XYZ file of C-alpha atoms in Angstrom:
309
model
C -198.477 -108.938 248.056
C -198.454 -109.084 244.174
C -196.539 -106.098 241.575
C -196.955 -105.891 238.268
C -195.501 -102.715 235.502
C -196.577 -101.750 231.946
C -194.312 -103.378 229.265
C -195.715 -101.355 226.429
C -196.816 -97.273 225.723
C -198.609 -95.458 224.290
C -198.868 -94.450 220.364
C -198.492 -91.070 219.225
C -199.965 -89.834 215.829
C -199.598 -91.316 212.726
C -198.424 -89.388 209.456
C -197.384 -90.512 206.092
C -196.074 -88.086 203.486
C -194.836 -88.589 199.421
C -193.027 -85.757 198.050
C -192.960 -86.069 193.966
C -190.152 -86.089 192.704
C -188.462 -82.749 190.644
C -188.107 -82.732 187.383
C -184.757 -82.204 185.393
C -184.125 -79.672 182.927
C -180.677 -81.450 179.629
C -178.477 -78.401 178.737
C -176.404 -77.912 174.760
C -173.661 -76.391 175.086
C -173.248 -74.172 172.596
C -171.366 -74.928 169.179
C -167.413 -72.720 169.205
C -167.569 -70.754 166.142
C -164.592 -71.538 164.015
C -162.394 -68.227 163.133
C -162.636 -66.540 159.547
C -160.350 -67.720 157.002
C -157.743 -65.273 155.314
C -158.149 -64.265 152.156
C -155.234 -65.581 149.252
C -153.128 -62.733 148.156
C -151.184 -63.661 145.240
C -147.666 -62.790 145.236
C -146.190 -60.442 143.984
C -143.945 -62.490 141.492
C -145.971 -63.161 139.207
C -147.185 -59.730 137.734
C -147.254 -60.179 133.687
C -144.085 -58.246 132.579
C -143.903 -55.007 131.092
C -142.459 -56.464 127.581
C -145.647 -58.177 126.696
C -149.208 -55.720 128.030
C -151.896 -57.204 128.086
C -154.138 -56.279 125.074
C -157.292 -53.270 126.771
C -159.955 -55.330 124.876
C -159.442 -58.734 126.807
C -159.095 -57.653 130.917
C -159.859 -60.358 132.822
C -163.636 -60.606 134.428
C -163.447 -59.725 137.487
C -166.323 -62.292 138.611
C -163.570 -65.002 139.198
C -162.321 -64.434 141.575
C -163.307 -65.325 145.544
C -163.792 -62.955 148.306
C -162.311 -65.269 152.266
C -165.695 -65.950 153.427
C -166.958 -63.521 157.129
C -166.561 -64.589 160.581
C -170.483 -64.530 160.311
C -170.776 -66.315 157.209
C -169.194 -69.556 160.017
C -171.100 -69.171 162.888
C -172.488 -71.994 163.691
C -176.530 -71.538 164.795
C -177.057 -71.453 168.120
C -177.879 -73.561 170.899
C -181.643 -74.486 172.398
C -182.409 -73.214 175.163
C -183.059 -75.719 178.302
C -186.555 -74.717 178.125
C -186.515 -76.667 175.296
C -184.739 -80.241 176.224
C -186.862 -79.982 179.066
C -188.538 -83.001 179.619
C -192.502 -82.801 179.419
C -194.350 -83.215 182.991
C -195.637 -87.023 183.620
C -198.794 -87.427 182.957
C -200.982 -87.711 186.094
C -203.959 -90.963 186.028
C -205.904 -91.915 188.876
C -205.971 -93.082 192.029
C -205.244 -96.767 193.388
C -206.635 -98.135 196.158
C -205.857 -100.620 198.730
C -207.207 -103.373 201.481
C -205.643 -104.877 204.399
C -205.873 -108.535 205.525
C -207.121 -107.713 208.767
C -205.360 -107.170 212.297
C -202.858 -109.562 214.022
C -201.117 -110.501 217.158
C -197.444 -108.162 217.152
C -195.073 -110.173 215.335
C -197.485 -112.227 212.418
C -197.603 -110.561 208.722
C -200.188 -108.589 207.194
C -201.198 -108.268 203.433
C -202.020 -105.456 201.289
C -203.366 -105.507 198.055
C -203.265 -103.006 195.144
C -205.269 -102.368 193.108
C -205.751 -99.034 189.979
C -203.019 -97.947 188.537
C -202.816 -97.343 184.449
C -200.183 -96.760 182.060
C -197.967 -94.828 181.002
C -197.919 -95.510 184.971
C -195.254 -98.352 185.352
C -195.261 -99.025 189.178
C -196.206 -98.142 192.278
C -194.742 -96.957 195.737
C -197.089 -97.857 199.441
C -195.787 -95.765 202.744
C -196.621 -98.326 206.156
C -196.187 -96.076 209.300
C -196.008 -98.131 212.338
C -197.377 -97.637 215.522
C -194.086 -95.704 217.190
C -194.226 -93.997 214.000
C -191.420 -95.267 212.231
C -191.992 -94.676 207.859
C -191.077 -98.012 205.171
C -191.975 -97.791 202.219
C -192.527 -100.448 199.724
C -192.111 -100.069 195.727
C -193.720 -102.438 193.263
C -192.747 -103.006 189.771
C -196.272 -103.727 188.701
C -199.468 -101.676 188.331
C -201.652 -103.605 191.037
C -199.674 -106.644 193.644
C -199.230 -107.541 197.083
C -197.299 -106.814 199.434
C -196.815 -108.459 202.896
C -195.821 -106.536 206.130
C -193.502 -108.083 209.460
C -195.682 -105.989 212.401
C -192.953 -105.023 214.701
C -194.167 -102.883 217.483
C -197.533 -103.920 219.410
C -200.688 -100.380 218.136
C -201.618 -99.103 214.642
C -200.430 -99.431 211.864
C -201.270 -97.561 208.399
C -200.607 -98.126 205.034
C -201.638 -96.000 201.667
C -199.570 -95.992 198.307
C -199.323 -94.069 194.720
C -199.170 -94.957 191.763
C -195.256 -93.805 189.752
C -193.314 -93.418 185.923
C -189.819 -93.365 186.539
C -190.233 -93.210 190.667
C -192.512 -90.157 190.277
C -195.190 -90.356 192.231
C -198.319 -89.308 189.471
C -201.310 -89.959 190.989
C -203.188 -88.721 193.834
C -202.941 -91.359 196.701
C -204.958 -94.234 197.590
C -207.580 -94.894 200.623
C -206.023 -95.246 204.027
C -205.794 -98.500 205.406
C -205.096 -99.100 209.191
C -204.285 -102.273 210.824
C -203.937 -103.216 214.598
C -201.166 -105.486 215.639
C -202.393 -106.966 218.610
C -200.301 -106.748 222.131
C -199.169 -110.194 223.660
C -199.376 -110.019 227.188
C -201.771 -109.067 230.287
C -202.926 -106.078 232.024
C -203.223 -106.270 235.604
C -204.321 -103.611 237.965
C -203.282 -102.519 240.181
C -199.761 -103.789 239.625
C -198.987 -105.302 243.277
C -202.450 -106.382 245.609
C -202.376 -108.430 248.801
C -204.071 -111.875 248.845
C -208.028 -112.100 247.882
C -207.787 -108.648 246.297
C -209.663 -108.358 243.625
C -208.164 -107.444 240.453
C -209.011 -106.228 236.939
C -206.827 -108.504 234.155
C -207.029 -106.304 230.537
C -206.207 -108.324 227.175
C -206.094 -107.774 223.179
C -207.786 -109.548 220.176
C -209.995 -111.885 222.401
C -213.475 -112.303 220.186
C -216.715 -111.088 222.485
C -218.013 -114.132 223.901
C -215.726 -116.600 223.681
C -214.898 -119.151 226.406
C -210.982 -117.852 228.140
C -209.495 -120.397 229.527
C -207.222 -119.100 233.330
C -204.318 -120.678 235.308
C -201.158 -120.183 236.861
C -199.147 -122.458 236.992
C -195.766 -122.175 239.294
C -191.674 -121.311 237.518
C -190.203 -123.844 239.970
C -192.270 -126.350 240.655
C -194.340 -126.774 237.886
C -197.354 -127.237 240.073
C -201.251 -125.655 238.845
C -202.462 -124.154 241.321
C -205.405 -122.402 239.032
C -207.159 -123.777 236.114
C -210.880 -122.166 235.157
C -213.138 -120.279 232.199
C -213.524 -116.744 231.864
C -216.207 -114.725 229.186
C -214.479 -112.501 227.122
C -216.161 -109.389 226.046
C -214.504 -106.812 223.534
C -214.742 -103.264 222.500
C -213.949 -101.335 219.303
C -211.456 -102.005 216.541
C -208.537 -103.514 219.369
C -210.753 -105.852 220.893
C -210.024 -105.111 223.975
C -211.109 -107.914 226.877
C -211.548 -106.605 230.149
C -211.624 -109.450 232.939
C -212.946 -108.391 236.795
C -213.256 -109.742 239.724
C -210.187 -111.574 239.358
C -208.445 -113.411 242.452
C -204.705 -114.849 241.199
C -204.947 -118.142 244.211
C -201.411 -117.874 247.108
C -199.370 -120.719 247.057
C -195.703 -120.896 248.257
C -193.208 -118.202 247.263
C -191.745 -117.202 244.172
C -192.381 -116.828 240.413
C -196.085 -117.664 238.343
C -196.613 -117.640 234.544
C -200.141 -117.219 234.128
C -202.068 -117.337 230.229
C -205.245 -117.074 229.142
C -206.258 -118.815 225.866
C -209.100 -118.659 223.577
C -211.030 -121.237 222.992
C -212.978 -119.443 219.776
C -209.337 -117.192 218.420
C -206.600 -119.533 219.513
C -205.364 -116.781 220.572
C -202.502 -116.822 223.918
C -201.804 -114.384 226.231
C -199.384 -114.048 229.307
C -197.392 -113.274 231.464
C -195.456 -113.320 235.022
C -196.200 -111.990 238.105
C -194.129 -112.383 242.048
C -196.069 -113.637 244.952
C -193.678 -113.741 248.030
C -195.291 -115.629 251.532
C -195.828 -114.880 254.191
C -198.399 -111.162 252.924
C -197.669 -108.543 255.349
C -196.840 -104.993 254.747
C -193.255 -105.856 256.228
C -192.601 -109.059 253.674
C -194.913 -109.393 251.482
C -194.875 -107.556 247.918
C -194.805 -108.061 244.848
C -191.787 -108.383 241.126
C -192.127 -106.603 238.585
C -194.425 -108.635 235.637
C -195.735 -107.612 232.216
C -198.390 -104.564 232.015
C -198.928 -103.896 228.117
C -200.900 -101.013 227.584
C -201.718 -101.003 223.865
C -201.691 -97.315 222.351
C -204.013 -95.534 221.487
C -205.946 -95.620 218.565
C -205.891 -91.784 216.706
C -209.734 -91.050 214.826
C -208.111 -89.498 212.445
C -205.616 -92.309 210.413
C -202.816 -90.313 208.500
C -202.324 -90.459 204.996
C -200.401 -89.352 201.846
C -200.631 -85.930 200.494
C -202.443 -85.068 196.912
C -199.499 -84.473 194.524
C -200.785 -81.667 192.624
C -198.768 -83.641 189.280
């Protein structure tokens, strides 16, 4: 009996959000008012002697006296309010556009191209969400450009961009671009079997109609126990391939490598299964192999909301 086990799990729904940056208000500190000056007093010992009176026809004019300034005369002008010094809101620009180079095997990279941002914007913020919901932001210091994104998990990815000015979002989000990272394993169904039992093998990424060579090799001896070709079918954006009625060969007990290679796509899918002999209910069975499952595709591919800028 042979058995295999799933390695990849389903994908949660994807969601991307960019929050606009809040503005900052400047506040000017008021200038403290100086204290009022004290009026200048004339010393009492400088008065005119009584024996030399001043003629009454030449009085000292009163318009030459300098009054002391009042405190209200020297008070500084009031400081401007915070609303006078707040920066003007950033100018909104049209939404940019982007495109992704296409689906790849997990571990490979996708190139995302961005264009359409215009002045006064000065940059781009690209956000990518992977099949596990992890978000990664990329800042591009120009109004157009490209970014290479390496896939780390199998499943659907979503990407979207906005234009920015000094780091602040100033556009509505772009169109949404999605791409798929193909699993590189083989799914066995059922996951345990007896000698001569027909299985269904499932993979992702082979082209519809291409010839796929299937090879089974005993790990310990290196002996090839099966080398045959099947024609692939492919369905959906994930290019899901289903090979039905596959009867795997039997040989000595031990681990076996199984590989499937596409003649046109060049893609290689592989796994390991175990065969235990003799094949009986009491002594048969299999050691777990790989059983990858591509995450389910979410039809509502998530993106970034409108900023309201």
